Amino acid sequence: MKFFVDTAEIDAIAELNDLGMVDGVTTNPSLIMKSGRDILEVTREICDLVDGPVSAEVVATEAADMIAEGRKLAAIAENIAVKVPLTWDGLKTCKVLSDEGRMVNVTLCFSANQALLAAKAGATFISPFIGRLDDINLDGMELIEDIRTIYDNYGFDTQILAASIRTVNHVTESARIGADVITAPPNVIKALANHPLTDKGLEAFMADWAKTGQKIL
Ligand code: E4P
């Protein structure tokens, strides 16, 4: 399973990237706003840092403008995946840009039918938003499962990029179902290392070690 980091914060990306944890990055207009940076500058810096796909989102809502924005974003670096919302204009944009050989991430996906359309429009990635479905009492993981089944039934090669991940359990479940990629905020990726028994065990080892009076260095 590939790990994308869902942030536009350079320091957080660099820290995880140094550990080999970063297969790509996703950004969106809200994350760019939070970073306080210029979209073209920060996206270029992220692309320089990371080898894998870096999603940068268009903000126009009509296909002609979305296509123009997508081409401008794609010109930043070879590893840009142009992110478009799952609207009819977004699907038109997806088709045009993928026919040009560009990576496209279709985002804001909340149903299996939307995911089917994105695959038919040639999307490289489909981004179903798990957390936002859970927020309104629907089952985000069920959507990942449905899309996995449908894509496998017909051999679509669009990658399932489980997004809007809020908890470590979302990561486990996405991996169990067979999502190709998860994108999660840095704190969720770091929290994957946590276990109370690890902390408890380490505490006991340290207490016993202190009693030996020994040193390794
Ligand atoms: C994915 O590409 C989105 O940027 C992100 O996962 C949205 O997450 P949120 O619902 O926590 O904002």
Short mmCIF file of N, CA and C in Angstrom, two decimals, residues 16-106:
data_model
loop_
_atom_site.label_atom_id
_atom_site.label_comp_id
_atom_site.label_asym_id
_atom_site.label_seq_id
_atom_site.Cartn_x
_atom_site.Cartn_y
_atom_site.Cartn_z
N LEU A 16 8.71 12.99 7.19
CA LEU A 16 8.23 11.65 6.84
C LEU A 16 8.96 11.10 5.62
N ASN A 17 9.31 12.00 4.71
CA ASN A 17 10.01 11.58 3.49
C ASN A 17 11.39 11.01 3.81
N ASP A 18 12.06 11.61 4.81
CA ASP A 18 13.39 11.12 5.22
C ASP A 18 13.30 9.70 5.75
N LEU A 19 12.15 9.33 6.28
CA LEU A 19 11.95 7.97 6.82
C LEU A 19 11.47 6.99 5.76
N GLY A 20 11.32 7.45 4.53
CA GLY A 20 10.85 6.58 3.44
C GLY A 20 9.36 6.30 3.51
N MET A 21 8.61 7.15 4.23
CA MET A 21 7.17 6.91 4.42
C MET A 21 6.31 7.60 3.36
N VAL A 22 6.92 8.37 2.48
CA VAL A 22 6.11 9.19 1.58
C VAL A 22 6.21 8.70 0.13
N ASP A 23 5.08 8.19 -0.37
CA ASP A 23 5.02 7.76 -1.77
C ASP A 23 4.39 8.83 -2.64
N GLY A 24 3.88 9.89 -2.01
CA GLY A 24 3.24 10.97 -2.75
C GLY A 24 2.63 11.96 -1.77
N VAL A 25 2.06 13.03 -2.32
CA VAL A 25 1.47 14.09 -1.48
C VAL A 25 0.14 14.51 -2.12
N THR A 26 -0.84 14.82 -1.26
CA THR A 26 -2.07 15.43 -1.77
C THR A 26 -2.25 16.78 -1.10
N THR A 27 -2.70 17.75 -1.90
CA THR A 27 -3.05 19.06 -1.35
C THR A 27 -4.47 19.38 -1.84
N ASN A 28 -5.05 20.40 -1.26
CA ASN A 28 -6.34 20.91 -1.74
C ASN A 28 -6.38 22.39 -1.39
N PRO A 29 -7.36 23.14 -1.87
CA PRO A 29 -7.37 24.59 -1.61
C PRO A 29 -7.34 24.93 -0.12
N SER A 30 -8.00 24.11 0.72
CA SER A 30 -8.01 24.39 2.16
C SER A 30 -6.60 24.19 2.75
N LEU A 31 -5.90 23.16 2.30
CA LEU A 31 -4.54 22.90 2.82
C LEU A 31 -3.57 23.98 2.36
N ILE A 32 -3.76 24.48 1.12
CA ILE A 32 -2.91 25.59 0.64
C ILE A 32 -3.19 26.83 1.50
N MET A 33 -4.47 27.08 1.79
CA MET A 33 -4.83 28.23 2.64
C MET A 33 -4.15 28.10 4.00
N LYS A 34 -4.22 26.88 4.60
CA LYS A 34 -3.61 26.67 5.92
C LYS A 34 -2.11 26.91 5.90
N SER A 35 -1.45 26.54 4.78
CA SER A 35 0.01 26.69 4.72
C SER A 35 0.41 28.15 4.62
N GLY A 36 -0.51 28.99 4.15
CA GLY A 36 -0.21 30.42 3.99
C GLY A 36 0.75 30.69 2.84
N ARG A 37 0.98 29.68 1.98
CA ARG A 37 1.96 29.83 0.89
C ARG A 37 1.27 30.06 -0.45
N ASP A 38 2.05 30.50 -1.43
CA ASP A 38 1.57 30.64 -2.80
C ASP A 38 1.48 29.23 -3.41
N ILE A 39 0.37 28.92 -4.05
CA ILE A 39 0.15 27.54 -4.54
C ILE A 39 1.26 27.07 -5.50
N LEU A 40 1.67 27.95 -6.43
CA LEU A 40 2.66 27.50 -7.42
C LEU A 40 4.01 27.26 -6.76
N GLU A 41 4.38 28.17 -5.83
CA GLU A 41 5.69 28.04 -5.15
C GLU A 41 5.75 26.81 -4.26
N VAL A 42 4.72 26.64 -3.41
CA VAL A 42 4.78 25.54 -2.45
C VAL A 42 4.66 24.19 -3.18
N THR A 43 3.86 24.17 -4.25
CA THR A 43 3.71 22.91 -4.99
C THR A 43 5.04 22.53 -5.66
N ARG A 44 5.73 23.53 -6.17
CA ARG A 44 7.04 23.26 -6.80
C ARG A 44 8.02 22.70 -5.75
N GLU A 45 8.01 23.30 -4.57
CA GLU A 45 8.91 22.81 -3.51
C GLU A 45 8.59 21.36 -3.12
N ILE A 46 7.29 21.06 -3.04
CA ILE A 46 6.90 19.69 -2.68
C ILE A 46 7.35 18.72 -3.78
N CYS A 47 7.17 19.12 -5.03
CA CYS A 47 7.56 18.25 -6.16
C CYS A 47 9.07 18.01 -6.17
N ASP A 48 9.85 19.00 -5.77
CA ASP A 48 11.31 18.85 -5.72
C ASP A 48 11.70 17.86 -4.63
N LEU A 49 10.91 17.83 -3.56
CA LEU A 49 11.24 17.03 -2.38
C LEU A 49 10.85 15.56 -2.54
N VAL A 50 9.72 15.34 -3.20
CA VAL A 50 9.11 14.00 -3.22
C VAL A 50 9.15 13.43 -4.63
N ASP A 51 9.46 12.13 -4.73
CA ASP A 51 9.53 11.50 -6.05
C ASP A 51 8.16 11.18 -6.64
N GLY A 52 7.21 10.79 -5.77
CA GLY A 52 5.92 10.29 -6.25
C GLY A 52 4.96 11.40 -6.65
N PRO A 53 3.73 11.01 -7.01
CA PRO A 53 2.72 11.97 -7.45
C PRO A 53 2.37 13.02 -6.40
N VAL A 54 2.26 14.27 -6.83
CA VAL A 54 1.87 15.38 -5.95
C VAL A 54 0.59 15.97 -6.54
N SER A 55 -0.51 15.82 -5.78
CA SER A 55 -1.80 16.32 -6.29
C SER A 55 -1.95 17.80 -6.03
N ALA A 56 -2.29 18.55 -7.08
CA ALA A 56 -2.55 19.99 -6.97
C ALA A 56 -3.92 20.22 -7.60
N GLU A 57 -4.79 20.92 -6.87
CA GLU A 57 -6.20 20.98 -7.27
C GLU A 57 -6.54 22.23 -8.06
N VAL A 58 -7.35 22.06 -9.13
CA VAL A 58 -7.86 23.21 -9.87
C VAL A 58 -8.96 23.87 -9.03
N VAL A 59 -9.22 25.15 -9.30
CA VAL A 59 -10.27 25.84 -8.54
C VAL A 59 -11.37 26.39 -9.44
N ALA A 60 -11.19 26.31 -10.76
CA ALA A 60 -12.26 26.73 -11.68
C ALA A 60 -13.37 25.69 -11.62
N THR A 61 -14.55 26.07 -12.10
CA THR A 61 -15.67 25.11 -12.05
C THR A 61 -16.18 24.75 -13.45
N GLU A 62 -15.71 25.45 -14.47
CA GLU A 62 -16.12 25.09 -15.84
C GLU A 62 -14.96 24.44 -16.57
N ALA A 63 -15.31 23.43 -17.40
CA ALA A 63 -14.28 22.56 -17.97
C ALA A 63 -13.15 23.33 -18.67
N ALA A 64 -13.50 24.32 -19.51
CA ALA A 64 -12.44 25.00 -20.27
C ALA A 64 -11.41 25.63 -19.33
N ASP A 65 -11.90 26.27 -18.27
CA ASP A 65 -10.99 26.91 -17.30
C ASP A 65 -10.26 25.86 -16.46
N MET A 66 -10.97 24.78 -16.12
CA MET A 66 -10.32 23.71 -15.33
C MET A 66 -9.16 23.10 -16.13
N ILE A 67 -9.40 22.92 -17.43
CA ILE A 67 -8.36 22.32 -18.28
C ILE A 67 -7.14 23.26 -18.33
N ALA A 68 -7.42 24.56 -18.49
CA ALA A 68 -6.31 25.54 -18.56
C ALA A 68 -5.53 25.54 -17.23
N GLU A 69 -6.27 25.55 -16.11
CA GLU A 69 -5.59 25.52 -14.81
C GLU A 69 -4.80 24.22 -14.63
N GLY A 70 -5.41 23.13 -15.05
CA GLY A 70 -4.75 21.82 -14.92
C GLY A 70 -3.44 21.78 -15.68
N ARG A 71 -3.46 22.33 -16.90
CA ARG A 71 -2.22 22.35 -17.72
C ARG A 71 -1.16 23.21 -17.04
N LYS A 72 -1.59 24.34 -16.44
CA LYS A 72 -0.62 25.23 -15.76
C LYS A 72 -0.02 24.51 -14.55
N LEU A 73 -0.87 23.83 -13.78
CA LEU A 73 -0.36 23.10 -12.60
C LEU A 73 0.55 21.96 -13.05
N ALA A 74 0.16 21.26 -14.12
CA ALA A 74 0.95 20.12 -14.59
C ALA A 74 2.33 20.56 -15.08
N ALA A 75 2.42 21.83 -15.53
CA ALA A 75 3.70 22.34 -16.03
C ALA A 75 4.71 22.56 -14.90
N ILE A 76 4.26 22.52 -13.64
CA ILE A 76 5.17 22.76 -12.51
C ILE A 76 6.23 21.68 -12.45
N ALA A 77 5.81 20.43 -12.64
CA ALA A 77 6.78 19.31 -12.55
C ALA A 77 6.14 18.07 -13.14
N GLU A 78 6.99 17.10 -13.47
CA GLU A 78 6.48 15.87 -14.11
C GLU A 78 5.63 15.03 -13.18
N ASN A 79 5.86 15.19 -11.85
CA ASN A 79 5.12 14.34 -10.91
C ASN A 79 3.82 14.96 -10.40
N ILE A 80 3.34 15.99 -11.09
CA ILE A 80 2.03 16.57 -10.69
C ILE A 80 0.89 15.66 -11.14
N ALA A 81 -0.05 15.43 -10.20
CA ALA A 81 -1.33 14.81 -10.56
C ALA A 81 -2.35 15.94 -10.42
N VAL A 82 -3.03 16.26 -11.51
CA VAL A 82 -4.01 17.35 -11.46
C VAL A 82 -5.26 16.83 -10.76
N LYS A 83 -5.66 17.57 -9.72
CA LYS A 83 -6.81 17.13 -8.93
C LYS A 83 -8.04 17.91 -9.40
N VAL A 84 -9.10 17.16 -9.74
CA VAL A 84 -10.34 17.80 -10.20
C VAL A 84 -11.51 17.23 -9.39
N PRO A 85 -12.52 18.08 -9.10
CA PRO A 85 -13.67 17.58 -8.34
C PRO A 85 -14.56 16.69 -9.20
N LEU A 86 -15.29 15.80 -8.51
CA LEU A 86 -16.15 14.88 -9.26
C LEU A 86 -17.49 15.54 -9.64
N THR A 87 -17.36 16.47 -10.62
CA THR A 87 -18.53 17.10 -11.22
C THR A 87 -18.48 16.71 -12.69
N TRP A 88 -19.53 17.03 -13.42
CA TRP A 88 -19.53 16.68 -14.85
C TRP A 88 -18.37 17.40 -15.55
N ASP A 89 -18.15 18.70 -15.20
CA ASP A 89 -17.03 19.44 -15.79
C ASP A 89 -15.69 18.85 -15.35
N GLY A 90 -15.64 18.37 -14.12
CA GLY A 90 -14.41 17.73 -13.63
C GLY A 90 -14.12 16.46 -14.43
N LEU A 91 -15.16 15.72 -14.77
CA LEU A 91 -14.96 14.49 -15.55
C LEU A 91 -14.49 14.81 -16.97
N LYS A 92 -15.07 15.89 -17.55
CA LYS A 92 -14.62 16.32 -18.90
C LYS A 92 -13.13 16.67 -18.85
N THR A 93 -12.76 17.41 -17.79
CA THR A 93 -11.37 17.82 -17.61
C THR A 93 -10.48 16.60 -17.44
N CYS A 94 -10.96 15.64 -16.67
CA CYS A 94 -10.20 14.41 -16.43
C CYS A 94 -9.91 13.70 -17.76
N LYS A 95 -10.94 13.60 -18.60
CA LYS A 95 -10.79 12.89 -19.88
C LYS A 95 -9.74 13.59 -20.76
N VAL A 96 -9.86 14.93 -20.85
CA VAL A 96 -8.93 15.69 -21.71
C VAL A 96 -7.50 15.56 -21.20
N LEU A 97 -7.32 15.77 -19.89
CA LEU A 97 -5.95 15.76 -19.35
C LEU A 97 -5.37 14.35 -19.35
N SER A 98 -6.18 13.33 -19.09
CA SER A 98 -5.60 11.98 -19.12
C SER A 98 -5.27 11.57 -20.54
N ASP A 99 -6.08 12.01 -21.53
CA ASP A 99 -5.73 11.73 -22.93
C ASP A 99 -4.41 12.41 -23.33
N GLU A 100 -4.08 13.51 -22.64
CA GLU A 100 -2.79 14.18 -22.91
C GLU A 100 -1.63 13.49 -22.18
N GLY A 101 -1.96 12.45 -21.42
CA GLY A 101 -0.90 11.70 -20.73
C GLY A 101 -0.57 12.24 -19.35
N ARG A 102 -1.46 13.10 -18.80
CA ARG A 102 -1.20 13.64 -17.47
C ARG A 102 -1.90 12.79 -16.42
N MET A 103 -1.33 12.76 -15.19
CA MET A 103 -1.98 12.06 -14.09
C MET A 103 -3.14 12.93 -13.59
N VAL A 104 -4.27 12.29 -13.34
CA VAL A 104 -5.43 13.03 -12.81
C VAL A 104 -5.97 12.31 -11.58
N ASN A 105 -6.21 13.10 -10.53
CA ASN A 105 -6.81 12.61 -9.29
C ASN A 105 -8.22 13.20 -9.19
N VAL A 106 -9.24 12.34 -9.29
CA VAL A 106 -10.61 12.85 -9.19
C VAL A 106 -11.04 12.80 -7.73
#
